[in-house]
Amino acid sequence: MKIVIINYGAGNIQSIKFAIQRLGFEAVLTNDVHEILAADKVIFPGVGEASSAMHKLRASGLDTLVPKLKQPVLGICLGMQLMCNSTEEGHTDGLGIFDVAVVKFSNQVKVPQIGWNQIQDLKSELFEGISEDEYIYLVHSFYAPICKETIATSNYDVTYSAALQKDNFYGTQFHPEKSSSVGEKILLNFLKMK
């Protein structure tokens, strides 16, 4: 199986690569269009600020490639947010895969949310074998509100989308590579998808 982690200069890619290695697989870090198209699974990570990450995607032409991919694609953290229509962070247009606009948490809570939180309302093969109220690891100041593509929720100030899915595209607000055995199982579920 060929697993590609898109390397566009805005991701915590080594920790994802190591998590995949712990599961017994190898992943290639690349921004090469042909390698990405030839992959069986694509992971689209993201750490940092949305507008600069989107600028890097556009500069490499990956902003037009990613929405056209046909194999299973997993966006992680900022990667998931960039797959949405837009984000308030830097007033940035996203890739428009998920039909939702990312917004900032209110001033009623400490941002970013850092640490462990529970996931509920699990609705996808991505969460096969995962129980309601399991703990996952998050670091974020912005969130995707509940929408028709929500496949898991979490709560911090408001109930929001912890994960999204549309067709072959999946996104997790949390970091599966930092979410202990629960995150490893979610990554394995993704890697097993047809």
mmCIF file of C-alpha atoms in Angstrom:
data_model
loop_
_atom_site.group_PDB
_atom_site.id
_atom_site.type_symbol
_atom_site.label_atom_id
_atom_site.label_comp_id
_atom_site.label_asym_id
_atom_site.label_seq_id
_atom_site.Cartn_x
_atom_site.Cartn_y
_atom_site.Cartn_z
ATOM 1 C CA MET A 1 0.000 0.000 0.000
ATOM 2 C CA LYS A 2 1.340 3.439 -0.949
ATOM 3 C CA ILE A 3 0.661 6.069 1.731
ATOM 4 C CA VAL A 4 1.504 9.695 1.031
ATOM 5 C CA ILE A 5 1.669 12.512 3.583
ATOM 6 C CA ILE A 6 1.394 15.788 1.692
ATOM 7 C CA ASN A 7 4.428 17.888 2.562
ATOM 8 C CA TYR A 8 3.579 21.499 1.781
ATOM 9 C CA GLY A 9 5.522 23.117 4.607
ATOM 10 C CA ALA A 10 2.656 23.461 7.087
ATOM 11 C CA GLY A 11 2.359 20.164 8.857
ATOM 12 C CA ASN A 12 3.657 18.247 11.843
ATOM 13 C CA ILE A 13 4.503 15.482 9.436
ATOM 14 C CA GLN A 14 7.191 13.505 11.270
ATOM 15 C CA SER A 15 4.880 12.544 14.150
ATOM 16 C CA ILE A 16 2.282 11.305 11.637
ATOM 17 C CA LYS A 17 4.955 9.333 9.777
ATOM 18 C CA PHE A 18 6.128 7.723 13.042
ATOM 19 C CA ALA A 19 2.540 6.849 14.034
ATOM 20 C CA ILE A 20 2.077 5.084 10.681
ATOM 21 C CA GLN A 21 5.373 3.239 11.160
ATOM 22 C CA ARG A 22 4.162 2.033 14.581
ATOM 23 C CA LEU A 23 1.194 0.491 12.753
ATOM 24 C CA GLY A 24 3.573 -1.405 10.474
ATOM 25 C CA PHE A 25 3.344 0.796 7.363
ATOM 26 C CA GLU A 26 5.634 3.248 5.602
ATOM 27 C CA ALA A 27 4.560 6.696 4.393
ATOM 28 C CA VAL A 28 6.215 8.955 1.835
ATOM 29 C CA LEU A 29 6.479 12.706 2.516
ATOM 30 C CA THR A 30 5.999 14.528 -0.768
ATOM 31 C CA ASN A 31 4.419 17.427 -2.614
ATOM 32 C CA ASP A 32 4.927 15.725 -6.004
ATOM 33 C CA VAL A 33 1.638 15.657 -7.924
ATOM 34 C CA HIS A 34 2.329 12.289 -9.586
ATOM 35 C CA GLU A 35 3.234 10.619 -6.285
ATOM 36 C CA ILE A 36 0.102 12.004 -4.640
ATOM 37 C CA LEU A 37 -2.115 10.836 -7.515
ATOM 38 C CA ALA A 38 -0.535 7.352 -7.412
ATOM 39 C CA ALA A 39 -1.063 6.917 -3.653
ATOM 40 C CA ASP A 40 -3.597 4.485 -2.174
ATOM 41 C CA LYS A 41 -4.114 6.767 0.836
ATOM 42 C CA VAL A 42 -3.367 10.468 1.237
ATOM 43 C CA ILE A 43 -2.907 12.283 4.544
ATOM 44 C CA PHE A 44 -3.253 16.073 4.471
ATOM 45 C CA PRO A 45 -1.787 17.464 7.700
ATOM 46 C CA GLY A 46 -1.696 21.024 8.912
ATOM 47 C CA VAL A 47 -0.187 22.982 11.775
ATOM 48 C CA GLY A 48 0.094 26.734 12.028
ATOM 49 C CA GLU A 49 -1.851 29.639 10.593
ATOM 50 C CA ALA A 50 -4.504 29.119 7.914
ATOM 51 C CA SER A 51 -3.758 31.931 5.467
ATOM 52 C CA SER A 52 -0.024 31.169 5.266
ATOM 53 C CA ALA A 53 -0.735 27.419 4.914
ATOM 54 C CA MET A 54 -3.243 28.137 2.122
ATOM 55 C CA HIS A 55 -0.681 30.388 0.432
ATOM 56 C CA LYS A 56 1.816 27.486 0.452
ATOM 57 C CA LEU A 57 -0.819 25.159 -1.026
ATOM 58 C CA ARG A 58 -1.596 27.615 -3.819
ATOM 59 C CA ALA A 59 2.085 28.216 -4.543
ATOM 60 C CA SER A 60 2.585 24.497 -5.154
ATOM 61 C CA GLY A 61 -0.668 24.025 -7.112
ATOM 62 C CA LEU A 62 -1.933 21.562 -4.513
ATOM 63 C CA ASP A 63 -5.032 23.697 -3.875
ATOM 64 C CA THR A 64 -6.476 22.457 -7.182
ATOM 65 C CA LEU A 65 -5.176 18.884 -6.849
ATOM 66 C CA VAL A 66 -6.453 17.941 -3.374
ATOM 67 C CA PRO A 67 -10.206 18.444 -4.053
ATOM 68 C CA LYS A 68 -9.955 16.220 -7.166
ATOM 69 C CA LEU A 69 -8.371 13.224 -5.411
ATOM 70 C CA LYS A 70 -10.354 9.968 -5.691
ATOM 71 C CA GLN A 71 -8.592 7.821 -3.071
ATOM 72 C CA PRO A 72 -9.302 8.131 0.680
ATOM 73 C CA VAL A 73 -7.914 11.453 1.969
ATOM 74 C CA LEU A 74 -7.537 12.314 5.671
ATOM 75 C CA GLY A 75 -7.143 15.954 6.704
ATOM 76 C CA ILE A 76 -5.754 16.470 10.206
ATOM 77 C CA CYS A 77 -6.270 19.592 12.372
ATOM 78 C CA LEU A 78 -5.549 22.629 10.158
ATOM 79 C CA GLY A 79 -5.648 20.215 7.192
ATOM 80 C CA MET A 80 -9.316 19.495 7.960
ATOM 81 C CA GLN A 81 -10.045 23.216 8.389
ATOM 82 C CA LEU A 82 -8.454 24.040 5.024
ATOM 83 C CA MET A 83 -10.756 21.441 3.423
ATOM 84 C CA CYS A 84 -13.754 23.568 4.523
ATOM 85 C CA ASN A 85 -15.267 26.484 2.552
ATOM 86 C CA SER A 86 -13.446 29.150 4.560
ATOM 87 C CA THR A 87 -11.969 29.996 7.927
ATOM 88 C CA GLU A 88 -12.098 33.129 10.055
ATOM 89 C CA GLU A 89 -8.380 32.655 10.686
ATOM 90 C CA GLY A 90 -6.808 35.212 8.351
ATOM 91 C CA HIS A 91 -10.194 35.451 6.539
ATOM 92 C CA THR A 92 -9.069 32.625 4.304
ATOM 93 C CA ASP A 93 -10.927 30.762 1.554
ATOM 94 C CA GLY A 94 -10.493 27.023 1.854
ATOM 95 C CA LEU A 95 -10.651 24.130 -0.603
ATOM 96 C CA GLY A 96 -14.465 23.907 -0.437
ATOM 97 C CA ILE A 97 -14.650 20.136 0.098
ATOM 98 C CA PHE A 98 -16.670 20.357 3.315
ATOM 99 C CA ASP A 99 -19.615 22.749 3.142
ATOM 100 C CA VAL A 100 -18.966 24.627 6.382
ATOM 101 C CA ALA A 101 -17.135 27.783 7.480
ATOM 102 C CA VAL A 102 -14.568 27.484 10.291
ATOM 103 C CA VAL A 103 -15.004 29.998 13.135
ATOM 104 C CA LYS A 104 -13.100 31.059 16.267
ATOM 105 C CA PHE A 105 -14.010 29.974 19.785
ATOM 106 C CA SER A 106 -15.604 32.755 21.827
ATOM 107 C CA ASN A 107 -13.755 34.768 24.451
ATOM 108 C CA GLN A 108 -15.640 32.802 27.122
ATOM 109 C CA VAL A 109 -13.037 30.028 26.977
ATOM 110 C CA LYS A 110 -9.247 29.812 26.981
ATOM 111 C CA VAL A 111 -7.852 29.475 23.475
ATOM 112 C CA PRO A 112 -6.313 27.502 22.062
ATOM 113 C CA GLN A 113 -8.012 24.438 23.453
ATOM 114 C CA ILE A 114 -5.025 22.244 24.279
ATOM 115 C CA GLY A 115 -5.254 18.732 25.615
ATOM 116 C CA TRP A 116 -7.562 15.767 25.885
ATOM 117 C CA ASN A 117 -11.273 15.918 25.176
ATOM 118 C CA GLN A 118 -14.002 13.373 24.492
ATOM 119 C CA ILE A 119 -15.611 12.532 21.157
ATOM 120 C CA GLN A 120 -19.265 11.619 20.703
ATOM 121 C CA ASP A 121 -21.867 10.951 17.995
ATOM 122 C CA LEU A 122 -19.491 8.700 16.049
ATOM 123 C CA LYS A 123 -20.879 7.968 12.584
ATOM 124 C CA SER A 124 -18.348 6.525 10.173
ATOM 125 C CA GLU A 125 -16.197 3.502 9.439
ATOM 126 C CA LEU A 126 -13.356 5.792 10.538
ATOM 127 C CA PHE A 127 -14.544 5.129 14.124
ATOM 128 C CA GLU A 128 -15.085 1.373 13.842
ATOM 129 C CA GLY A 129 -14.180 -0.202 17.179
ATOM 130 C CA ILE A 130 -14.045 3.199 18.936
ATOM 131 C CA SER A 131 -16.429 3.802 21.841
ATOM 132 C CA GLU A 132 -18.421 6.963 22.531
ATOM 133 C CA ASP A 133 -16.686 9.341 24.964
ATOM 134 C CA GLU A 134 -13.161 8.164 24.158
ATOM 135 C CA TYR A 135 -10.475 10.794 24.677
ATOM 136 C CA ILE A 136 -8.557 12.368 21.799
ATOM 137 C CA TYR A 137 -5.870 15.084 21.718
ATOM 138 C CA LEU A 138 -6.586 18.567 20.359
ATOM 139 C CA VAL A 139 -4.771 21.884 19.882
ATOM 140 C CA HIS A 140 -6.954 24.507 18.176
ATOM 141 C CA SER A 141 -8.471 27.987 18.434
ATOM 142 C CA PHE A 142 -10.914 27.592 15.527
ATOM 143 C CA TYR A 143 -13.555 24.950 14.880
ATOM 144 C CA ALA A 144 -16.007 23.707 12.280
ATOM 145 C CA PRO A 145 -19.616 24.043 13.500
ATOM 146 C CA ILE A 146 -21.950 21.053 13.321
ATOM 147 C CA CYS A 147 -23.024 20.462 9.704
ATOM 148 C CA LYS A 148 -24.388 17.703 7.483
ATOM 149 C CA GLU A 149 -20.868 16.295 7.045
ATOM 150 C CA THR A 150 -20.177 15.969 10.800
ATOM 151 C CA ILE A 151 -19.229 12.390 11.758
ATOM 152 C CA ALA A 152 -18.072 13.066 15.340
ATOM 153 C CA THR A 153 -18.540 15.870 17.837
ATOM 154 C CA SER A 154 -16.711 17.281 20.820
ATOM 155 C CA ASN A 155 -17.558 20.090 23.211
ATOM 156 C CA TYR A 156 -15.558 23.128 24.284
ATOM 157 C CA ASP A 157 -17.714 26.205 24.848
ATOM 158 C CA VAL A 158 -19.971 24.781 22.091
ATOM 159 C CA THR A 159 -20.551 21.379 20.529
ATOM 160 C CA TYR A 160 -18.529 21.339 17.320
ATOM 161 C CA SER A 161 -17.359 18.967 14.579
ATOM 162 C CA ALA A 162 -14.504 16.779 15.825
ATOM 163 C CA ALA A 163 -14.519 14.995 12.449
ATOM 164 C CA LEU A 164 -16.042 15.483 9.001
ATOM 165 C CA GLN A 165 -16.627 13.232 6.003
ATOM 166 C CA LYS A 166 -17.788 13.751 2.439
ATOM 167 C CA ASP A 167 -17.350 10.926 -0.074
ATOM 168 C CA ASN A 168 -13.659 9.878 0.022
ATOM 169 C CA PHE A 169 -12.641 12.888 2.138
ATOM 170 C CA TYR A 170 -12.276 12.629 5.917
ATOM 171 C CA GLY A 171 -11.108 15.228 8.393
ATOM 172 C CA THR A 172 -10.294 15.151 12.102
ATOM 173 C CA GLN A 173 -9.933 18.281 14.215
ATOM 174 C CA PHE A 174 -7.969 16.193 16.696
ATOM 175 C CA HIS A 175 -4.510 14.708 16.165
ATOM 176 C CA PRO A 176 -4.883 10.921 15.803
ATOM 177 C CA GLU A 177 -1.080 10.585 15.813
ATOM 178 C CA LYS A 178 -1.033 12.081 19.348
ATOM 179 C CA SER A 179 -4.211 10.421 20.640
ATOM 180 C CA SER A 180 -2.689 7.241 22.073
ATOM 181 C CA SER A 181 -4.265 3.857 21.216
ATOM 182 C CA VAL A 182 -7.583 5.472 20.188
ATOM 183 C CA GLY A 183 -5.807 7.621 17.596
ATOM 184 C CA GLU A 184 -3.793 4.665 16.330
ATOM 185 C CA LYS A 185 -7.010 2.677 15.823
ATOM 186 C CA ILE A 186 -8.565 5.598 13.902
ATOM 187 C CA LEU A 187 -5.448 5.851 11.692
ATOM 188 C CA LEU A 188 -5.545 2.080 11.125
ATOM 189 C CA ASN A 189 -9.244 2.276 10.190
ATOM 190 C CA PHE A 190 -8.366 4.939 7.627
ATOM 191 C CA LEU A 191 -5.502 2.890 6.199
ATOM 192 C CA LYS A 192 -7.786 -0.148 5.847
ATOM 193 C CA MET A 193 -10.398 1.728 3.806
ATOM 194 C CA LYS A 194 -11.006 0.635 0.225
#
